[in-house]
XYZ file of C-alpha atoms in Angstrom:
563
model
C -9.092 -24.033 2.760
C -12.667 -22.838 2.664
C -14.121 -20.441 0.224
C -13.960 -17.296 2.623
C -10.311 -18.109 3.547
C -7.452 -16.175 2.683
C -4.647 -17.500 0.938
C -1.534 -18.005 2.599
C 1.449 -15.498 1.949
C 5.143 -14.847 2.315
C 6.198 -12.516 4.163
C 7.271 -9.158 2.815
C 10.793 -8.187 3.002
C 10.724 -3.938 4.080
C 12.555 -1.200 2.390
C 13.074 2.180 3.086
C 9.636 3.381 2.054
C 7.941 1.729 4.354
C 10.522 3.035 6.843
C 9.191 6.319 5.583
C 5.482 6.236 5.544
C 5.250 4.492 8.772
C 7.061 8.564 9.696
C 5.333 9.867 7.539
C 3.136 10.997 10.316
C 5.964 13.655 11.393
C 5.671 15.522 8.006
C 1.999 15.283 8.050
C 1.926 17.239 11.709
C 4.715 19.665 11.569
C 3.770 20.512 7.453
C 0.776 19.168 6.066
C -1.534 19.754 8.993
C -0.494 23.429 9.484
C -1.076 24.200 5.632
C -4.164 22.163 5.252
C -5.733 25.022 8.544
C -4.066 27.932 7.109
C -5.547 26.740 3.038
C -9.073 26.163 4.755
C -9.272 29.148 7.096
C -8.345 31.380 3.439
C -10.918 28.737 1.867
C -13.619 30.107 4.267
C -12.751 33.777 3.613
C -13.069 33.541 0.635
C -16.828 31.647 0.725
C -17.886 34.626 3.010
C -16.545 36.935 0.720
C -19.002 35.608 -2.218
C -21.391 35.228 0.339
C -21.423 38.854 0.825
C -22.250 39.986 -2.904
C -25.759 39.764 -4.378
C -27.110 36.483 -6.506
C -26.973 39.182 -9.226
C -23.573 40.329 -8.697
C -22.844 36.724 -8.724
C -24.506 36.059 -11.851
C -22.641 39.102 -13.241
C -19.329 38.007 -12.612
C -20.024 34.693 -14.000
C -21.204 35.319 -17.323
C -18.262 37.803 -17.466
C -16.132 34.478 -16.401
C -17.754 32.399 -19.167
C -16.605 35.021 -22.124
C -13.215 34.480 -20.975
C -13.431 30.927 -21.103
C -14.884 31.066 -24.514
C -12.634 33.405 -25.629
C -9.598 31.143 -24.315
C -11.181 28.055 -25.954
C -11.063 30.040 -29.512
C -7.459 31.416 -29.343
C -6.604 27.421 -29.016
C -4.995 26.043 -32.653
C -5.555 22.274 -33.170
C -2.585 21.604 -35.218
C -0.263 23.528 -32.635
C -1.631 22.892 -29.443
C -2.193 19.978 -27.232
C -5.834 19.011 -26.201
C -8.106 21.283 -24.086
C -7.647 20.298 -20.135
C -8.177 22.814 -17.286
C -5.618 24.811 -15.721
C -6.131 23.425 -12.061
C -2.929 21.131 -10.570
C -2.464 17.767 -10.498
C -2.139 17.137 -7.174
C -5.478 19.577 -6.188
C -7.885 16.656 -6.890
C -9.102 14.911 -4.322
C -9.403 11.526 -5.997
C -6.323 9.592 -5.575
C -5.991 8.594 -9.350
C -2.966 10.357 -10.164
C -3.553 12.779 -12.579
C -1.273 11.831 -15.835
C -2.886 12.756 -18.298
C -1.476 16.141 -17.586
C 1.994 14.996 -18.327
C 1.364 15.135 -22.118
C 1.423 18.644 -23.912
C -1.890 20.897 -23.329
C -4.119 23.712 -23.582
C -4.871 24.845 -20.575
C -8.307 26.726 -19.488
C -8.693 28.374 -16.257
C -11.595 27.932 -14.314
C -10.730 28.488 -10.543
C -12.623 31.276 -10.907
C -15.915 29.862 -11.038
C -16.343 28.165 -7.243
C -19.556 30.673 -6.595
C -23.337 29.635 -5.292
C -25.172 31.428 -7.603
C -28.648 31.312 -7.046
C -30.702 29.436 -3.931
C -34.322 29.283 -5.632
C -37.028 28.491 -2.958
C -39.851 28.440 -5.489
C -38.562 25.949 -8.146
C -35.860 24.491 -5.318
C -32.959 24.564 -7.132
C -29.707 25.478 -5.956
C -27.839 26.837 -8.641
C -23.510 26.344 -8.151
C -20.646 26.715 -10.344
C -18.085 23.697 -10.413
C -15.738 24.703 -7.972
C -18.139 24.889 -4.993
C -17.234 22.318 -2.470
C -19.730 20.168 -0.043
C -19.201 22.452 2.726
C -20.099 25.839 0.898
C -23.426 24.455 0.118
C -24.211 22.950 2.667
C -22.916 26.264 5.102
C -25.223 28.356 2.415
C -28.380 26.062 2.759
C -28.547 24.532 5.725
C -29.242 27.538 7.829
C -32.357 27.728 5.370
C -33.758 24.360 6.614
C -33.085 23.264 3.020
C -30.060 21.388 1.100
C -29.142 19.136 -1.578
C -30.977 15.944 -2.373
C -27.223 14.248 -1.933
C -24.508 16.101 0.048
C -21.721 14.032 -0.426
C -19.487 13.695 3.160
C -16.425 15.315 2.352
C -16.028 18.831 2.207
C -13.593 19.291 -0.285
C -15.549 17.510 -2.652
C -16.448 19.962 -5.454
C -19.523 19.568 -7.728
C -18.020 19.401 -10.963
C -16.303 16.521 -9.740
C -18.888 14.607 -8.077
C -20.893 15.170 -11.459
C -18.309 14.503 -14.007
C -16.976 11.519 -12.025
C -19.332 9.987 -9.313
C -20.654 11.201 -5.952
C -23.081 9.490 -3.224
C -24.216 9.689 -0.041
C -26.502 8.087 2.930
C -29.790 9.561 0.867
C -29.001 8.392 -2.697
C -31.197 5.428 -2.098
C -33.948 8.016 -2.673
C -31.870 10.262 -5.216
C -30.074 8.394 -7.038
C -26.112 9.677 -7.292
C -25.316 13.140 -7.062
C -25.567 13.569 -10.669
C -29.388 11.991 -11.135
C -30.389 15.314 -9.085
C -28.812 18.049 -11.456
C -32.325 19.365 -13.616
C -29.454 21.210 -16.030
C -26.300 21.974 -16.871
C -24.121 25.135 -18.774
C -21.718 23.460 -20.746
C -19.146 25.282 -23.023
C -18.759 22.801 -25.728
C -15.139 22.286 -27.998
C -16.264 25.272 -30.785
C -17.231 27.791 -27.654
C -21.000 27.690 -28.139
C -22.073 28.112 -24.351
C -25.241 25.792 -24.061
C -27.846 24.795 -21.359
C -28.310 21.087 -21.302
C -31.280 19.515 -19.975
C -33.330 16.195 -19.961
C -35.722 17.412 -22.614
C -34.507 19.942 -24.833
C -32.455 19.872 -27.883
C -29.049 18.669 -25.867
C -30.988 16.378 -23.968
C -28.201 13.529 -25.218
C -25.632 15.908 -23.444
C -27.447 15.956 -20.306
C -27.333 11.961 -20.131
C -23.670 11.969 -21.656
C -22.408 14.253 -18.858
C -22.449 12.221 -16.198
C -19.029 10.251 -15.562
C -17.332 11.667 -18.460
C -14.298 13.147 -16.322
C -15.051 16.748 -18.480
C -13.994 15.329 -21.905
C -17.762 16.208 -23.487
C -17.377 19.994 -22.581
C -16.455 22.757 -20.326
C -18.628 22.734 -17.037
C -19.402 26.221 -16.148
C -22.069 26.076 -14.028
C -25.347 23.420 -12.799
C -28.722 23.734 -11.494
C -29.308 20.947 -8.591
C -32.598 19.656 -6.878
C -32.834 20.795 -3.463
C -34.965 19.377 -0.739
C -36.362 21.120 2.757
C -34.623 19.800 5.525
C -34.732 19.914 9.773
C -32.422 20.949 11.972
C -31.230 17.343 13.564
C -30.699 13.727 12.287
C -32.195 11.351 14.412
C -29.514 8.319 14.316
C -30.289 4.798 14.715
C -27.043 2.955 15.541
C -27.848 -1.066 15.325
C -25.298 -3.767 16.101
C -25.137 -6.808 13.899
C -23.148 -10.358 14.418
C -23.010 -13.227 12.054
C -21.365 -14.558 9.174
C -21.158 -11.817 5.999
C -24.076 -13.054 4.337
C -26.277 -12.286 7.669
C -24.201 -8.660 7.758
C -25.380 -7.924 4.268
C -28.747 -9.045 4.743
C -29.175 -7.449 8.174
C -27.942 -3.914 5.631
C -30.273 -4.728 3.624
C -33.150 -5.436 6.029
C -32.026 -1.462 7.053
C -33.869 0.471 4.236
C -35.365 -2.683 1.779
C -38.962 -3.866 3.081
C -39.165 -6.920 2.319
C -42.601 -6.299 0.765
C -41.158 -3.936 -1.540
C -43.048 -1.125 -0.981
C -39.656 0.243 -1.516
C -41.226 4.246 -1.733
C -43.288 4.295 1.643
C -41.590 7.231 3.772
C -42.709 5.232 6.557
C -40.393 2.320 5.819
C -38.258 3.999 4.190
C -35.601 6.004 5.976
C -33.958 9.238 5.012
C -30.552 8.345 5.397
C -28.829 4.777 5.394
C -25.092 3.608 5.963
C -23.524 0.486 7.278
C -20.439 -0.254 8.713
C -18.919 -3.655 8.691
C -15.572 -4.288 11.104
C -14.791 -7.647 11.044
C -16.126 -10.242 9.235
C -18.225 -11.128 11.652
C -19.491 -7.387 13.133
C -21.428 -4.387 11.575
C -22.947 -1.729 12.363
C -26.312 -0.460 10.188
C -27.528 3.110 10.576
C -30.700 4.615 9.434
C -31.362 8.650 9.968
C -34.427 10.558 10.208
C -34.547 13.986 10.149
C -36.104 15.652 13.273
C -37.408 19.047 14.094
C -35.261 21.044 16.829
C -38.199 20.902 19.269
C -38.267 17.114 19.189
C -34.117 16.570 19.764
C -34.687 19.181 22.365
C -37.294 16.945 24.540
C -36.614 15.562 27.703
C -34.404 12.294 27.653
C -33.030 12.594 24.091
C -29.428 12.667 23.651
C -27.873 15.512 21.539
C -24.610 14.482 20.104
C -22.741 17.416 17.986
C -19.870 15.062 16.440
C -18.759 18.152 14.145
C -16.304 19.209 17.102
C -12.576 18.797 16.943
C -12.003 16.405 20.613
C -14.907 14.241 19.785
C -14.252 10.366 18.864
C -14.157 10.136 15.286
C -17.999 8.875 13.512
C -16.967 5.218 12.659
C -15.631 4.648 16.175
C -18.865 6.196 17.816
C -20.934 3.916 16.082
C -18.828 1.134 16.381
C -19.599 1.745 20.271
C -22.614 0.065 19.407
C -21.355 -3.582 19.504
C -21.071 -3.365 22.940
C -23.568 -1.491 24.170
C -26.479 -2.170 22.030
C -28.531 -0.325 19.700
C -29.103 3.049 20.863
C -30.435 6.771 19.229
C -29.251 10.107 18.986
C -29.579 13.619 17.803
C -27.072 14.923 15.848
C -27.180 18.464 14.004
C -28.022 18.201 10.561
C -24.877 19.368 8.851
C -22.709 17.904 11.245
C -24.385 14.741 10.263
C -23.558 15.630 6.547
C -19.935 16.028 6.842
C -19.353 13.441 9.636
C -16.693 11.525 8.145
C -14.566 14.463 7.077
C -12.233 15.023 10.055
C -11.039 11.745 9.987
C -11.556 11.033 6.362
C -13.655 7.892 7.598
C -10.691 5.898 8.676
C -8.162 6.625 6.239
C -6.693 9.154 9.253
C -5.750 6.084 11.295
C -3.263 5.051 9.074
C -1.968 8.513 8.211
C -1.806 9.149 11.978
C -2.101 6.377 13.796
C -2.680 7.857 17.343
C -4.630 11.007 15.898
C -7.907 8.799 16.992
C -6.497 9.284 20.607
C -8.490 11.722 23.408
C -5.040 13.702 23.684
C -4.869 14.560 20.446
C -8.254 15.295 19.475
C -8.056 17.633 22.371
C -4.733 19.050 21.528
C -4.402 18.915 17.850
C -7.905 17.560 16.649
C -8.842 21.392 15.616
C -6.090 21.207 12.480
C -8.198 18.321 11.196
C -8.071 16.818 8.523
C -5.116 17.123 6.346
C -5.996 17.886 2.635
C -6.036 14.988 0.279
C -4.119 17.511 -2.414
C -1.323 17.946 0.717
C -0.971 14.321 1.157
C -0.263 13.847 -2.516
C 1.855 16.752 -2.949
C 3.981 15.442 -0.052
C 4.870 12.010 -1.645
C 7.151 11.085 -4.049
C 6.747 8.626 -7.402
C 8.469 5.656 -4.766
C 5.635 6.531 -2.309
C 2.878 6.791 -4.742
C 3.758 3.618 -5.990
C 4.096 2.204 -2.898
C 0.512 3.108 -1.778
C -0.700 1.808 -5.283
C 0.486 -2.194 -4.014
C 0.425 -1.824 -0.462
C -3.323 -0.057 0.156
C -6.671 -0.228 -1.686
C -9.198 2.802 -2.303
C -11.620 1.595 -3.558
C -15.549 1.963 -4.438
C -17.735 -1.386 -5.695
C -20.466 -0.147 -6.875
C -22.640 -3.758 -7.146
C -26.751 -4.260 -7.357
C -28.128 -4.804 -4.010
C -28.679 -8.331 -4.000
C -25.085 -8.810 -4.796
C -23.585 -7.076 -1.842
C -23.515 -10.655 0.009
C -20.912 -12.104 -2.970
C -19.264 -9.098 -3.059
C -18.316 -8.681 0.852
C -17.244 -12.240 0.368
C -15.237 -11.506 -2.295
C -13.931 -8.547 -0.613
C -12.444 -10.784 2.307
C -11.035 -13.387 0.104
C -9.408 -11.170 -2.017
C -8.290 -8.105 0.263
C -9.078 -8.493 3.747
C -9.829 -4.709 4.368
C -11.841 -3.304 7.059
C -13.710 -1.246 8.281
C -15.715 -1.877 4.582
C -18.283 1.267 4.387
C -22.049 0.180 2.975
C -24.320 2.761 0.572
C -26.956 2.158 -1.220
C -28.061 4.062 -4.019
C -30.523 4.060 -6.694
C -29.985 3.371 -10.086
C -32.635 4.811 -12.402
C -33.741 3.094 -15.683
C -33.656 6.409 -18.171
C -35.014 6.652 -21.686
C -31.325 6.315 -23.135
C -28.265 3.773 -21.927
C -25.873 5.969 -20.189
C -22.407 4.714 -19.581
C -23.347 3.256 -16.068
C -26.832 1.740 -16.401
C -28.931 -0.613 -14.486
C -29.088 -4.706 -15.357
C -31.465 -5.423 -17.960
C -34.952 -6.626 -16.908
C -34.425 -5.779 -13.515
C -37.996 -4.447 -13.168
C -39.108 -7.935 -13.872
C -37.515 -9.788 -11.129
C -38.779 -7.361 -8.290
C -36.066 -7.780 -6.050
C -35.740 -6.740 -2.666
C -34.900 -2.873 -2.606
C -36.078 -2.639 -6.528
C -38.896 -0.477 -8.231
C -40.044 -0.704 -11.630
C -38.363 2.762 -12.041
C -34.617 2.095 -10.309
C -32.600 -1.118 -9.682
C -31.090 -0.194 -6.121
C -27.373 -0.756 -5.847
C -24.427 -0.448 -2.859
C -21.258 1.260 -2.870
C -19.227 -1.286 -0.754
C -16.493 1.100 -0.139
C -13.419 -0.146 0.259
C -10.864 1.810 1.981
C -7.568 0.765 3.767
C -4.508 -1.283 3.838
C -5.209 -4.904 3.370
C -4.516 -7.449 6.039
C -2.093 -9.299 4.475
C -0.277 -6.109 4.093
C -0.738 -4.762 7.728
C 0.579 -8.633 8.585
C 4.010 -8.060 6.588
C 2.697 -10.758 3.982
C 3.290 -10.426 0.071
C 0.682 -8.446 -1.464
C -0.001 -7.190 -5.276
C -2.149 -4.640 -5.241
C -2.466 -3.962 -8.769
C -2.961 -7.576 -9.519
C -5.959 -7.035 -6.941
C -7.748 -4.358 -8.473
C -7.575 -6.427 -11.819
C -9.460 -9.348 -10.148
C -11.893 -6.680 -8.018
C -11.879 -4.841 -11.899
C -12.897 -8.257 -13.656
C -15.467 -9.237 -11.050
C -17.215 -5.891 -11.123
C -17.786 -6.446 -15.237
C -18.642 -9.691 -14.594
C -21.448 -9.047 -12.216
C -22.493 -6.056 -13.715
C -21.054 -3.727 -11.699
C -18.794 -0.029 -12.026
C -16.017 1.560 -10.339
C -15.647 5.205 -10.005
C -12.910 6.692 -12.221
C -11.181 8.800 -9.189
C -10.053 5.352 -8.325
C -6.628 3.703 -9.819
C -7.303 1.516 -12.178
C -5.930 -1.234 -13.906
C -8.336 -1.348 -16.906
C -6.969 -1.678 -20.491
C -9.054 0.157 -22.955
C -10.887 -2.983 -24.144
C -12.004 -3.854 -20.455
C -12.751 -0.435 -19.743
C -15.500 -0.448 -22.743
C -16.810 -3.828 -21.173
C -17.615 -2.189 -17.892
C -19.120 1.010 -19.175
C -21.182 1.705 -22.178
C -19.673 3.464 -24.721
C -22.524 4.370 -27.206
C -23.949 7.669 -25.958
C -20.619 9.132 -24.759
C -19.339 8.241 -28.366
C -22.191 9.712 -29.601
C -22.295 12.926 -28.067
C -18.164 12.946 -28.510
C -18.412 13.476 -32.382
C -21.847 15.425 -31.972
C -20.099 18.328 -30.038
C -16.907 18.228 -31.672
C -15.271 16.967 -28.159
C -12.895 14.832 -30.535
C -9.324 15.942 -31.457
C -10.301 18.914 -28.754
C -10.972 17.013 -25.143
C -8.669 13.616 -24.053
C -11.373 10.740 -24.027
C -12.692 9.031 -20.597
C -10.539 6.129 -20.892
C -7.258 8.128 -21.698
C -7.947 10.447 -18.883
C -9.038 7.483 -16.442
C -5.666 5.461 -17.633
C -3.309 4.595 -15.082
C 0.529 6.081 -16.271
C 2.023 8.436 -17.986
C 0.148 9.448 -21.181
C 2.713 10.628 -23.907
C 1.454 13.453 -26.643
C 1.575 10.854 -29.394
C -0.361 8.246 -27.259
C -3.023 10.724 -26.893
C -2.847 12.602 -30.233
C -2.836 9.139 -32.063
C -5.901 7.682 -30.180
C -7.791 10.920 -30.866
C -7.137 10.397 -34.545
C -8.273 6.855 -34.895
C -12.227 7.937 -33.703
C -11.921 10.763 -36.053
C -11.121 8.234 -38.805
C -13.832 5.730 -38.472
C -16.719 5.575 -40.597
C -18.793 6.411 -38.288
C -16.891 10.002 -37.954
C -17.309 10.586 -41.378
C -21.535 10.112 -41.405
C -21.729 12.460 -38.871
């Protein structure tokens, strides 16, 4: 058996479960679909609504939103009540990490208020947004000004206190960095109710760094101020075909947006946006955006493609059009191109409808797309979570550039899933060792992609059910995710927390760094009040005494005391 070849497996004796989700389709038409339109369509109301009112009625209502947090936060009495976690459902995130923690006694804070742009400032270009906002409220706010944020992550729903506190990226975060590197400050309210405005270089500059991929458990985050860049009106697309073994598909990626001179910050040879595609191990597609003024989509013999409607063919199957007709361009409109994997939640909607992809029902039906990732979880039961959880990987691999050749390898070894979805993002060396960090010396070996400022990395995105799986074979899931999980630490790379993991609390630490977030843990009294990362991240039921017992042990170390 070669290296790249799978191992052989038994086949899979069914059960009823998979009786049910290969139906499952029925309950996602006739009840998830419906509620998913009627939830958006109230969604959108209410973003017009706050659209309506002034930045300074806004900024009104929000400070009177804060008090009330603070004031919640203080009526809280450690020996009585559980930890501090926020009042919002379980089953409302969009990650598909199922959210435990919850299980165990609480105190709960409500913040659904605060989902409110609150400032757009042209002059220092900052967009200033509380937590709840999602992708497509900014980017409906901004847009229309020819201006958005540095990274607009692709999925609507996907709020900003999320894609700081756990991990967000996008086609331009090979210029920005993740979502978080472009927040200039944040409004935390911290354990004891101080409200306090963290940025790189004032007094809570340690905060600042410590926020990032700390799942909430530093502080309360009531509002952030975000870079924002000027924009066009269209994306010009560059869809370009690739065939060869993986190592030639990673290489052709990285040939995409890397000159091979390493004049890695030219705008000329640099695009604005970059994303590959691979569909078999032996096919990709690499795409590289420009943005373009309206007048030059608008010229003679340029094709306009607005992919944003309902009936058209879903994004990954447009550009996989590519393989047989050759490279080719387009125009798209700008935030179209932003949210183009939403409707069919890239190709996750294949297997949760697996003729929605169809013309007829993009016609008929396409307009109710896509079913909320809350809806889907509410709608399955503990046997259908846990069937997902060893029969279908989500998964992010978040790997330095020059890696992504191993790591597709690995990928089809260990998994066999695809479509695999490439993103490349930087990873900036700052002045303090956050808990995701770059490898050490990278500015040294000047690799391909690299600066002395950022070691460029890839999401290789893994999303979908494996092919043993979708051939009836045996398949551990879990046990997969350890290896992937293992892997990862020992080539130096992460994996977002929305993801299940498998990670014992001693592995966990290996991965990321601990020493800031400790740090700034004790500092701010986040201790005894806020579940730690790991807890919160942990796969299973977390009991009280689980929690309340691991909380104690970091408040009895010596180091506790000194501080």
């Amino acid at each position: 058996m070669s290296d790249l070849e799978a191992p052989l497996r038994p086949k899979r004796k069914k059960g009823w479960v998979d009786y049910f989700v290969h139906f499952r389709w029925i309950v996602v038409i006739f009840v998830v679909l419906p509620i998913s339109f009627t939830l958006y369509f109230l969604t959108y109301l209410g973003d017009v609504k706050s659209s309506m009112k002034s930045y300074k009625q806004r900024q009104k209502e929000h400070e009177e939103n804060v008090k009330k947090v603070v004031k919640r936060l203080k009526q809280r009495n450690p020996s009585k009540d559980g930890l501090v976690c926020t009042a919002r459902k379980p089953w409302i995130a969009v990650g598909m990490r199922n959210v435990d923690y919850k299980r165990a006694r609480h105190f709960e804070v409500d913040l659904s208020a605060f989902r409110n742009v609150l400032e757009i400032d042209r002059e220092r270009m900052i967009a200033k947004v509380e937590p709840l906002v999602n992708m497509g409220q900014i980017s409906r706010e901004t847009v229309h000004m020819n201006l958005a944020l540095a990274v607009v992550a692709e999925l609507d729903d996907l709020t900003v206190g999320g894609l700081i506190n756990g991990y967000g990226i996008e086609g331009s975060s090979h210029l920005y960095g993740l979502f978080s590197d472009t927040v200039v400050a944040y409004e935390i309210v911290l354990a004891d109710g101080r409200v306090v405005r963290a940025t790189k270089d004032n007094e809570y500059s340690d905060l600042f760094y410590g926020i990032p991929w700390s799942q909430g458990t530093l502080g309360l985050l009531v509002s952030a101020e975000i870079k924002l860049i000027p924009i066009k009106e269209y994306m010009k697309v560059t869809y370009k075909p690739v065939v060869g073994n993986l190592r030639e598909l990673a290489q052709a990626y990285i040939d995409s947006f890397a000159p091979r001179d390493l004049d890695q910050d030219n705008p000329e040879k640099v695009p604005d946006f970059v994303e590959g595609m691979i569909y078999t191990p032996t096919e990709g597609v690499m795409m590289t955006g420009r943005y373009a003024s309206k007048e030059e989509a608008k010229r003679k013999g340029n094709v306009i493609n607005s992919v944003g409607w309902w009936y058209k063919t879903w994004f990954y199957q447009h550009a996989q059009t590519a393989l047989k007709k050759g490279q080719f361009e387009e125009y798209i409109p700008t935030r179209e191109y932003y949210h183009r994997h939403t409707r069919c939640l890239y190709w996750e909607g294949k297997l949760i409808l697996p003729f929605g992809d169809q013309w007829w029902f993009r016609f008929l039906l396409g307009w109710l797309m896509p079913p909320k990732v809350s809806l889907l979880k509410a709608t399955q039961g503990e046997a259908i979570r846990n069937y997902y959880h060893e029969n279908h990987v989500i998964q992010d691999m978040l790997v330095p550039l020059y890696k992504v050749p191993d790591a597709l390898e690995w990928v089809h070894r260990e998994m066999e899933v695809y479509p695999l979805w490439l993103c490349p993002h930087r990873m900036f060396k700052l002045p303090v060792k956050t808990m995701v960090y770059p490898e050490y010396g990278f500015e040294h070996e000047r690799r391909q992609g690299d600066t002395p400022y950022a070691q460029m990395y890839t999401d290789v995105g893994v999303y979908y059910a494996p092919g043993p799986v979708l051939r009836g074979e045996v398949f551990d899931g879990a046990e997969a995710v350890r290896r992937m999980e293992n892997w990862l630490t020992e080539n130096n790379g992460f994996q977002p927390q929305y993801a299940v993991s498998e990670l014992n609390e001693k592995n966990f630490w290996r991965m990321f760094d601990a020493g800031l977030y400790e740090q700034c843990r004790r500092k701010y009294a986040a201790v005894g009040t806020f579940m730690s990362v790991y807890y919160k991240s942990k796969k299973g039921r977390k009991t009280e005494k689980e929690v309340q017992e691991a909380e104690q042990a970091i408040l009895e170390t010596p180091d506790a005391e000194s501080n």
